[in-house]
PDB file of C-alpha atoms and ligand atoms in Angstrom:
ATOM      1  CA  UNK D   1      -0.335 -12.337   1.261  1.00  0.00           C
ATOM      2  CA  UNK D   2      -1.734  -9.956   3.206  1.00  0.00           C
ATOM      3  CA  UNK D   3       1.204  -7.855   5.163  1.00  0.00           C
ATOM      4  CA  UNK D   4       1.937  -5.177   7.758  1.00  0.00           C
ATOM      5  CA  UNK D   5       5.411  -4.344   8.021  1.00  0.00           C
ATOM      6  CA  UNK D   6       6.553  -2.614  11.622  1.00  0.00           C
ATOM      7  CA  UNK D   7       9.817  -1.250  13.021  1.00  0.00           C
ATOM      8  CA  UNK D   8      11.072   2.275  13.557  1.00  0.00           C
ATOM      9  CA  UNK D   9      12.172   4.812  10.992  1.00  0.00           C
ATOM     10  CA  UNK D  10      15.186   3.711   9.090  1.00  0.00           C
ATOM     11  CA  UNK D  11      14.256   0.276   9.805  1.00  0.00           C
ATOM     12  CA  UNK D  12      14.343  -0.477   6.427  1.00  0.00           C
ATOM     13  CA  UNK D  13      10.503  -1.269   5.925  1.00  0.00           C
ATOM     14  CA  UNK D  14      10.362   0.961   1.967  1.00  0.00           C
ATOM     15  CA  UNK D  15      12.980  -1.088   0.947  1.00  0.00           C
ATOM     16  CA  UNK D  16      11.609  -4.308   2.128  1.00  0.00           C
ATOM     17  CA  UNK D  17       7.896  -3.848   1.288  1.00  0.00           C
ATOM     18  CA  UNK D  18       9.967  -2.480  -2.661  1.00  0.00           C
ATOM     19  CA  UNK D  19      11.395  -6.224  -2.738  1.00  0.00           C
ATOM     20  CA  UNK D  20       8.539  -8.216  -1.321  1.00  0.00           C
ATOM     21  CA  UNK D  21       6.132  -6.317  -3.715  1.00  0.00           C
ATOM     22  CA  UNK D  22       8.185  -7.631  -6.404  1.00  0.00           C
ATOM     23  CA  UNK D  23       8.524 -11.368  -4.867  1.00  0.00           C
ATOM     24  CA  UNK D  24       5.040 -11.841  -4.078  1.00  0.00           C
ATOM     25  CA  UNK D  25       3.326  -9.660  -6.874  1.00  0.00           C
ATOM     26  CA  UNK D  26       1.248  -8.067  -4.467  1.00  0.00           C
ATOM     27  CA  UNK D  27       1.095  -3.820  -4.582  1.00  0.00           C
ATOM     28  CA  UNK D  28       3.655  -1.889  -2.349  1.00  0.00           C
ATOM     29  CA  UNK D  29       1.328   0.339  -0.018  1.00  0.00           C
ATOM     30  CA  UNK D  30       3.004   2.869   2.015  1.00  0.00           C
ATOM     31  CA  UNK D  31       1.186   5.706   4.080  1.00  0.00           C
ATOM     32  CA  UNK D  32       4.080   8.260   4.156  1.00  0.00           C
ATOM     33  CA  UNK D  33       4.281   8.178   0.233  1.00  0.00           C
ATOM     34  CA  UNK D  34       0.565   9.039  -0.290  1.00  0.00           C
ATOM     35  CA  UNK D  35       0.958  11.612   2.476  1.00  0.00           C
ATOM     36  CA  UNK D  36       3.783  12.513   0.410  1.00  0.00           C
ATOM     37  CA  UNK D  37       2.146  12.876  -2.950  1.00  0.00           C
ATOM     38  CA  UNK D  38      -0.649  14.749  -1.555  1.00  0.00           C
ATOM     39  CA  UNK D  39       2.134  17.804  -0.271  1.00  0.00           C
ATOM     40  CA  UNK D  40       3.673  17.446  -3.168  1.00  0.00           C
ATOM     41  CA  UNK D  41      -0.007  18.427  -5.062  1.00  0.00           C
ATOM     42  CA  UNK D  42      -1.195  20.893  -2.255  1.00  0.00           C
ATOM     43  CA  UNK D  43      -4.054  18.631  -1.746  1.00  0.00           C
ATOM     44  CA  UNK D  44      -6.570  19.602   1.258  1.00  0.00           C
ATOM     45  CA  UNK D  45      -5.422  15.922   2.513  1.00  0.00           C
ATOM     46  CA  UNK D  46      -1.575  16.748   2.156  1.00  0.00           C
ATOM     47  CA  UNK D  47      -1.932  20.750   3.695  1.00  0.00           C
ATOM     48  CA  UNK D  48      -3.247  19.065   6.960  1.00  0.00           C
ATOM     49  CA  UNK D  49      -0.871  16.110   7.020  1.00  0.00           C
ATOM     50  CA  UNK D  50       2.101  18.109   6.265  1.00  0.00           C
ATOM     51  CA  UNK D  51       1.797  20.790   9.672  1.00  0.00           C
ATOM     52  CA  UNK D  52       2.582  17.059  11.922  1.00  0.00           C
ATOM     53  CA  UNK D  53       4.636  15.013   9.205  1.00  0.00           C
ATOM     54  CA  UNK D  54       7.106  18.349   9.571  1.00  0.00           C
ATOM     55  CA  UNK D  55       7.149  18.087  12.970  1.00  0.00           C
ATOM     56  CA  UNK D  56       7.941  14.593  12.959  1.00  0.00           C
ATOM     57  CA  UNK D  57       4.106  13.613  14.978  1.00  0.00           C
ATOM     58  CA  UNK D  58       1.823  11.477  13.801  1.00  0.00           C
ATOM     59  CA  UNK D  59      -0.900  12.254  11.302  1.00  0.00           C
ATOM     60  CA  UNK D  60      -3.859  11.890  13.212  1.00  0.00           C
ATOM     61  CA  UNK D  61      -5.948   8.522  12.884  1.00  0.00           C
ATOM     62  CA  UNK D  62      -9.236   9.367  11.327  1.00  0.00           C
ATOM     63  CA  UNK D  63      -7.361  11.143   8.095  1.00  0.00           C
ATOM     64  CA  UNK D  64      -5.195   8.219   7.839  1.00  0.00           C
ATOM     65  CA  UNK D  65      -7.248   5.336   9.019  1.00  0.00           C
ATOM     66  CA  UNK D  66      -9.554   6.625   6.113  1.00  0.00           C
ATOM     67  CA  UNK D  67      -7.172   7.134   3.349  1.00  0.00           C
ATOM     68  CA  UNK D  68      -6.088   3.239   3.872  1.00  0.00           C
ATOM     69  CA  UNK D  69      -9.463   1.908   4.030  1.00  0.00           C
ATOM     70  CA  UNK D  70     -10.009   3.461   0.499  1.00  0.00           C
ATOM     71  CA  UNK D  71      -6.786   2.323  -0.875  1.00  0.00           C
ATOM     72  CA  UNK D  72      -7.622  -1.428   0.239  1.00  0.00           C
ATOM     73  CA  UNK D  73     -10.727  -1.198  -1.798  1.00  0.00           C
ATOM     74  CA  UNK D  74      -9.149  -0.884  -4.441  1.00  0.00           C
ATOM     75  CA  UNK D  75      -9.373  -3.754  -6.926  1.00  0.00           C
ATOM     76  CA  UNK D  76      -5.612  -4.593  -7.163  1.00  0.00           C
ATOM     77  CA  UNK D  77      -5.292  -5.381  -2.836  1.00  0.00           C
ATOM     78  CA  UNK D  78      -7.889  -8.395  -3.326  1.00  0.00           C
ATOM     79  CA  UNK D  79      -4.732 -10.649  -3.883  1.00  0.00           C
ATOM     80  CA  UNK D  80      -2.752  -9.123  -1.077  1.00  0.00           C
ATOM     81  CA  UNK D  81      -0.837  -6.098  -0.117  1.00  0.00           C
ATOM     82  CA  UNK D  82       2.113  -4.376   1.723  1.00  0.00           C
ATOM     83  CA  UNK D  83       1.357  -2.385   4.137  1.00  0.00           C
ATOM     84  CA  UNK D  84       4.327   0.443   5.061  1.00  0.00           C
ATOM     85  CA  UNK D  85       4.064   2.382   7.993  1.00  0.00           C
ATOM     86  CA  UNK D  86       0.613   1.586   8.510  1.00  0.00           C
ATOM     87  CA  UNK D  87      -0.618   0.278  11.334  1.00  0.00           C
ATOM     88  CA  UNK D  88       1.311   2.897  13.718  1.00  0.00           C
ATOM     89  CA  UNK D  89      -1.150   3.493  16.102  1.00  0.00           C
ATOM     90  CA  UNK D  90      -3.324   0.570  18.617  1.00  0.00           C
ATOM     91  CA  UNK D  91      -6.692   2.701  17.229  1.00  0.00           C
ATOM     92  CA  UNK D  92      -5.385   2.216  13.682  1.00  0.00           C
ATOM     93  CA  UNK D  93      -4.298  -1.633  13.959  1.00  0.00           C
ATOM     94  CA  UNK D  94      -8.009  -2.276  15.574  1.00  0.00           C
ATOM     95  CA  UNK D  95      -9.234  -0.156  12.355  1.00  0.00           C
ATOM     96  CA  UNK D  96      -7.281  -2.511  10.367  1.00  0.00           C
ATOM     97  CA  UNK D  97      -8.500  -5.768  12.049  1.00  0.00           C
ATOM     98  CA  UNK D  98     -11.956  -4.491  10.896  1.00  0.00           C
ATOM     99  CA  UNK D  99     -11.195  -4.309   7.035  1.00  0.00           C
ATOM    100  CA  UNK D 100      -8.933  -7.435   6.527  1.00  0.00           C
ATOM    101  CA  UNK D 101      -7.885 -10.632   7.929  1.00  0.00           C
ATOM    102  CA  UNK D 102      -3.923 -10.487   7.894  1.00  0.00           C
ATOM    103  CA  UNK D 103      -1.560 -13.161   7.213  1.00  0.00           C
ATOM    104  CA  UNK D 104       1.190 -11.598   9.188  1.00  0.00           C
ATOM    105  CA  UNK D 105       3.077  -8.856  11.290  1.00  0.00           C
ATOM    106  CA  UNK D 106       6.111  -8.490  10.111  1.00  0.00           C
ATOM    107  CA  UNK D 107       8.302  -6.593  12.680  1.00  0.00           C
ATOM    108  CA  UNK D 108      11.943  -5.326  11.525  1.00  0.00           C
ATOM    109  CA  UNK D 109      13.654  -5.110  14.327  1.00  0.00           C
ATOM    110  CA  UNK D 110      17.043  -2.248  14.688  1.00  0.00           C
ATOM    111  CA  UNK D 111      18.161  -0.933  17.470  1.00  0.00           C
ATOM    112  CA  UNK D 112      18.120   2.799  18.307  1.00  0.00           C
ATOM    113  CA  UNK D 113      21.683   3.771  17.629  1.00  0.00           C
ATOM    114  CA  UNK D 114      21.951   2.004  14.029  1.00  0.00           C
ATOM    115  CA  UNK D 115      18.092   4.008  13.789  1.00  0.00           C
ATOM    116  CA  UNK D 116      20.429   7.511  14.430  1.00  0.00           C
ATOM    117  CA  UNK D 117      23.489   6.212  12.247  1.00  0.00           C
ATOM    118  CA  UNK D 118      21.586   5.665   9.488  1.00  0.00           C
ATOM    119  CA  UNK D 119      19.039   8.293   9.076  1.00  0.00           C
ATOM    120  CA  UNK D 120      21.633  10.536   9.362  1.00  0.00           C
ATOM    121  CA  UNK D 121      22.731  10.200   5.770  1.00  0.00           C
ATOM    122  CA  UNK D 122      19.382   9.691   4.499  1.00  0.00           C
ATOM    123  CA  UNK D 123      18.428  11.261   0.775  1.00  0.00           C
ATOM    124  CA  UNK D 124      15.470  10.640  -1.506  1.00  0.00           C
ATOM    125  CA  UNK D 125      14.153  10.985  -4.984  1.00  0.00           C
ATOM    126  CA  UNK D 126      11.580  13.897  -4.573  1.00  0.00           C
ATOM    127  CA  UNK D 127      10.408  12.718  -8.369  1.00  0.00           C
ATOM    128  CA  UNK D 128      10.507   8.636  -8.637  1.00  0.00           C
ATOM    129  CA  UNK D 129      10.855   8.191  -4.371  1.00  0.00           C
ATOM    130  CA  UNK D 130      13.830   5.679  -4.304  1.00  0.00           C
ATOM    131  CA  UNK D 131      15.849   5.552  -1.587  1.00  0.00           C
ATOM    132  CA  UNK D 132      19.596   6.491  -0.664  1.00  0.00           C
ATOM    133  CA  UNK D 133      21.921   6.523   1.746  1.00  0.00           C
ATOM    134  CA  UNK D 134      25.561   8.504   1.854  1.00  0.00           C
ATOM    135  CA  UNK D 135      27.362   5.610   3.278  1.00  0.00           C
ATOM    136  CA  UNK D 136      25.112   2.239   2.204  1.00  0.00           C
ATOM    137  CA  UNK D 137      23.882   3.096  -0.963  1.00  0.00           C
ATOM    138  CA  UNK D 138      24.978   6.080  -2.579  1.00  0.00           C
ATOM    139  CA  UNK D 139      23.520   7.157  -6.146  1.00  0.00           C
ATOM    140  CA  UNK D 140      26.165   6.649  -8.760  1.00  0.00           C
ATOM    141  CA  UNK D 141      26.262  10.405  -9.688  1.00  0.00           C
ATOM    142  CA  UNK D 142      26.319  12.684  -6.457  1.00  0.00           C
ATOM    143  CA  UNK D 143      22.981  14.035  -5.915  1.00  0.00           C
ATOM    144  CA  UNK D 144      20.999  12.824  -8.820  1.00  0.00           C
ATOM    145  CA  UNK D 145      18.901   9.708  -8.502  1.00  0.00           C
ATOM    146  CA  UNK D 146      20.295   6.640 -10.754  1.00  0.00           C
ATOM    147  CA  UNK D 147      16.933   5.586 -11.806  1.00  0.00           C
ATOM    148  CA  UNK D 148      15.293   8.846 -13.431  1.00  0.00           C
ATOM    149  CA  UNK D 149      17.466  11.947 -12.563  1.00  0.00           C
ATOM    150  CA  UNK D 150      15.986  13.687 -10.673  1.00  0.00           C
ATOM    151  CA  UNK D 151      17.900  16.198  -7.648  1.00  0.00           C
ATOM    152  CA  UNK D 152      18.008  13.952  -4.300  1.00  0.00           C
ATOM    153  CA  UNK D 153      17.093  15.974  -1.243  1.00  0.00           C
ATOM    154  CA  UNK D 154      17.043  14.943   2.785  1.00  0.00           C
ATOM    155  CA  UNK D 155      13.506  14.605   3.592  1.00  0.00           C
ATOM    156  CA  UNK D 156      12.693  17.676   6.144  1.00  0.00           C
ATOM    157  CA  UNK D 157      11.652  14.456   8.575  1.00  0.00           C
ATOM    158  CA  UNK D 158      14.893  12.720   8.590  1.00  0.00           C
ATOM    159  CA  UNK D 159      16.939  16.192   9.797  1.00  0.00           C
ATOM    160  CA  UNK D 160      18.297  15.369  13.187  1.00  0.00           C
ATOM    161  CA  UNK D 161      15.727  17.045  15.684  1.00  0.00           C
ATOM    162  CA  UNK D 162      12.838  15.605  13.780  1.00  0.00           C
ATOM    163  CA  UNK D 163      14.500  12.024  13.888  1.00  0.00           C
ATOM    164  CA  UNK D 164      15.198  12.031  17.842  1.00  0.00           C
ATOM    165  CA  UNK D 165      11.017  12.913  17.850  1.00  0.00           C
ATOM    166  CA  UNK D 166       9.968  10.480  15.395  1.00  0.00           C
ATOM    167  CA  UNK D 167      11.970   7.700  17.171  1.00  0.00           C
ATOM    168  CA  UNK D 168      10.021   9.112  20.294  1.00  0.00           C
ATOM    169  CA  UNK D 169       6.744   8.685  18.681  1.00  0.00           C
ATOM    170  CA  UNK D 170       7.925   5.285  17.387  1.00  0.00           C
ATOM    171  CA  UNK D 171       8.440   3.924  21.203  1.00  0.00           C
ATOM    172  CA  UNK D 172       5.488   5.614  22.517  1.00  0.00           C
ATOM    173  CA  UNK D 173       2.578   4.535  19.882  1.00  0.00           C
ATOM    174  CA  UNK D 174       3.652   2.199  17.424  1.00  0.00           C
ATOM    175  CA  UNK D 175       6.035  -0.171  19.466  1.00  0.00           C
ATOM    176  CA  UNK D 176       2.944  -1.537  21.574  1.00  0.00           C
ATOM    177  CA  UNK D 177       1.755  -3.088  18.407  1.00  0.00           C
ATOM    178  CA  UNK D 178       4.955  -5.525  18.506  1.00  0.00           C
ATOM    179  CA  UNK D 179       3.134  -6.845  21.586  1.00  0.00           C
ATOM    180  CA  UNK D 180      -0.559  -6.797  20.101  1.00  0.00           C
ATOM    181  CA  UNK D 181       0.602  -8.696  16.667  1.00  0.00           C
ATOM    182  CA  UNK D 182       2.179 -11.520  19.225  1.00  0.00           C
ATOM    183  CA  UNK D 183      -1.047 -12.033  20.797  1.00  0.00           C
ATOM    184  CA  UNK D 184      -2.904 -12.884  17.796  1.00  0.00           C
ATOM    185  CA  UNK D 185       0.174 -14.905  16.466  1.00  0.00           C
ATOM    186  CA  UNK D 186       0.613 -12.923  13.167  1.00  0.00           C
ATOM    187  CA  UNK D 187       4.280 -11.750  14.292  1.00  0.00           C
ATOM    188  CA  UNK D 188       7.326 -12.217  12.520  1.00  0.00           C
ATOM    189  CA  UNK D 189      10.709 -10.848  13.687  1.00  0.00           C
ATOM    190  CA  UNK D 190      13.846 -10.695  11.817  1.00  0.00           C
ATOM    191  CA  UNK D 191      17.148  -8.683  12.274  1.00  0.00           C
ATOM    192  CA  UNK D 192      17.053  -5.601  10.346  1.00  0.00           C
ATOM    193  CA  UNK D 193      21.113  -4.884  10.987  1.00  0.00           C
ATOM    194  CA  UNK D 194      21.695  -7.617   7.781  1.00  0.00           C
ATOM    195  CA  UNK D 195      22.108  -6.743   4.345  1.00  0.00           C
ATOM    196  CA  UNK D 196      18.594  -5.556   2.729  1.00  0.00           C
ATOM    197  CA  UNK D 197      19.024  -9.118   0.567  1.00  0.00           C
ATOM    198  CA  UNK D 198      19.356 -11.128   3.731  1.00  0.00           C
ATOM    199  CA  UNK D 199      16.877  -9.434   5.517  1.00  0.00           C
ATOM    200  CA  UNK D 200      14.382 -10.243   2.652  1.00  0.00           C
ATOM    201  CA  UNK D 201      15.288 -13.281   2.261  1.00  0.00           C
ATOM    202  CA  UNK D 202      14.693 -14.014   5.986  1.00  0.00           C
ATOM    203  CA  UNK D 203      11.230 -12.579   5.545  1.00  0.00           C
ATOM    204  CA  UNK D 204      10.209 -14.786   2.828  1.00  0.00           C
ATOM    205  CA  UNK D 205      11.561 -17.887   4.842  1.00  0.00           C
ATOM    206  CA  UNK D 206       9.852 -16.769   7.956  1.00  0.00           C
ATOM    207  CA  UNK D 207       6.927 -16.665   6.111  1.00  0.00           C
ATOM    208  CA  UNK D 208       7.490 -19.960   4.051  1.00  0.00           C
ATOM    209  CA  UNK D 209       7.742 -21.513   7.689  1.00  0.00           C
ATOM    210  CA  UNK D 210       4.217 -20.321   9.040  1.00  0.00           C
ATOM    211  CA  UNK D 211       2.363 -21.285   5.764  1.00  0.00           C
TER     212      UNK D 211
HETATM  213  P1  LIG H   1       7.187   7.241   6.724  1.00  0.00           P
HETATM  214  O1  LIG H   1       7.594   7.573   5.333  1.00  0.00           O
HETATM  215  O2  LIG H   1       6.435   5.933   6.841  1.00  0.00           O
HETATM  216  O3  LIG H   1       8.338   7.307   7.697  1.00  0.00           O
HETATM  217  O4  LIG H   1       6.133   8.359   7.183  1.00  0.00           O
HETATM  218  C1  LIG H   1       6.502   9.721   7.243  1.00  0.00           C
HETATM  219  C2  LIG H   1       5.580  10.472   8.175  1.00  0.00           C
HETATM  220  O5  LIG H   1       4.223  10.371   7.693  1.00  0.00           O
HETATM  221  C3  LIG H   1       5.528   9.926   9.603  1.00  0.00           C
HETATM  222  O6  LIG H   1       6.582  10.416  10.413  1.00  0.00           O
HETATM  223  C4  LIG H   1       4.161  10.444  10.050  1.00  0.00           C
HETATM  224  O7  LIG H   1       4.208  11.825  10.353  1.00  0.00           O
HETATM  225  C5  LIG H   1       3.318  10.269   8.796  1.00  0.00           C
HETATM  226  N1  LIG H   1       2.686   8.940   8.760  1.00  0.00           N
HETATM  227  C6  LIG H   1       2.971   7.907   7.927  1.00  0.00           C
HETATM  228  N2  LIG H   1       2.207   6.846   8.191  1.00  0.00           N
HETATM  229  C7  LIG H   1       1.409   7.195   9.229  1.00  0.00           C
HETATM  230  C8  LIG H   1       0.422   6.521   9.993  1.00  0.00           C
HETATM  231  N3  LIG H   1       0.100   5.230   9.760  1.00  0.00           N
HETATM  232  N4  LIG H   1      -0.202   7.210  10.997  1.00  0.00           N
HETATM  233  C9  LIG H   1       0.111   8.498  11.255  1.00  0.00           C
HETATM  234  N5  LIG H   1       1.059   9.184  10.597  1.00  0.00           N
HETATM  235  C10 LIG H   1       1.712   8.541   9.596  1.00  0.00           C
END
């Protein structure tokens, strides 16, 4: 299976590309985590992409359209893959069409004020990169991630201001490709308000249904 997985920030797409990885055997690739790693190691790739991830912009497409195109070559996509926040552009989706033949779109859909609601109590691992939330799924000790320890922080993107511009961004560039995924027929829609079980279970059966 060869996926892209769309909706805005908070939509829940990490944690649904985490359980569909695992379902489908297919690697988990998500564009915001490599951008990540590469601040976190002060590469020449992560200096540049950190001055617009801070501000909540997009990276711009020829860094990122070429980081994917080298992760897809590598051997263990041949089988399928996840794609996370990638396409989020019309240039980079075209880009895309170019290096794969996709078996779906899938599209995550959450309105804006659950978008707010939830990012608002956002916190990550900064060491392992799990997910969690203050109200929805809060770490078992305070602050330290349950899977390897490590000191949860709020990602400098998911502080208020930057939220209200990265939902901007969201309705401006990547919410067109809702409409260019239903042309070709590749979309899939479910209701991203469930509970992240439901949700992927709706996936997988939306999927089931097209094969
Ligand atoms: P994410 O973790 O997917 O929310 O991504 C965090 C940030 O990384 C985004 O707000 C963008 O600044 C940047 N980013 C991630 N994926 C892309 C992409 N496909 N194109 C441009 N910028 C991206």
């Amino acid at each position: 299976m060869k996926l892209v997985l769309l909706g805005a920030p908070g939509a829940g797409k990490g944690t649904q590309s985490t359980n569909l990885s695992v379902k489908l055997s297919v690697p988990h690739i998500s564009t915001g985590d490599i951008f990540r790693a590469n601040i976190r190691g002060n590469t020449p790739l992560g200096v540049e992409a950190g001055s617009y991830i801070s501000k909540g912009l997009l990276v711009p497409d020829e860094l990122t359209i070429g980081m994917v195109a080298d992760r897809l070559s590598q051997p263990d996509c041949e089988n399928g893959f996840i794609l996370d926040g990638f396409p989020r552009t019309l240039a980079q989706a075209d880009a895309l069409d170019k290096l794969v033949e996709l078996t779906a779109a899938v599209n995550i859909h959450v309105e804006d004020e659950v978008i707010v609601d939830r990012m608002s109590g956002r916190m990550v691992c900064p060491d392992c990169g799990e997910p969690y939330h203050t109200a929805y799924k809060a770490p078992v000790a305070a602050g330290i991630c349950d899977r390897c320890g490590g000191k949860l922080i709020v990602r400098e993107d998911d502080k208020p201001e930057t939220v209200k511009n990265r939902l901007k961004v969201y309705h401006d560039q990547t919410a067109p490709l809702i409409g260019y995924y239903g042309e070709k027929g590749l979309l899939v829609t479910v209701d991203g308000t469930l509970a992240p079980e439901q949700v992927t279970e709706a996936i997988l059966a939306a999927l089931a249904e097209r094969e």
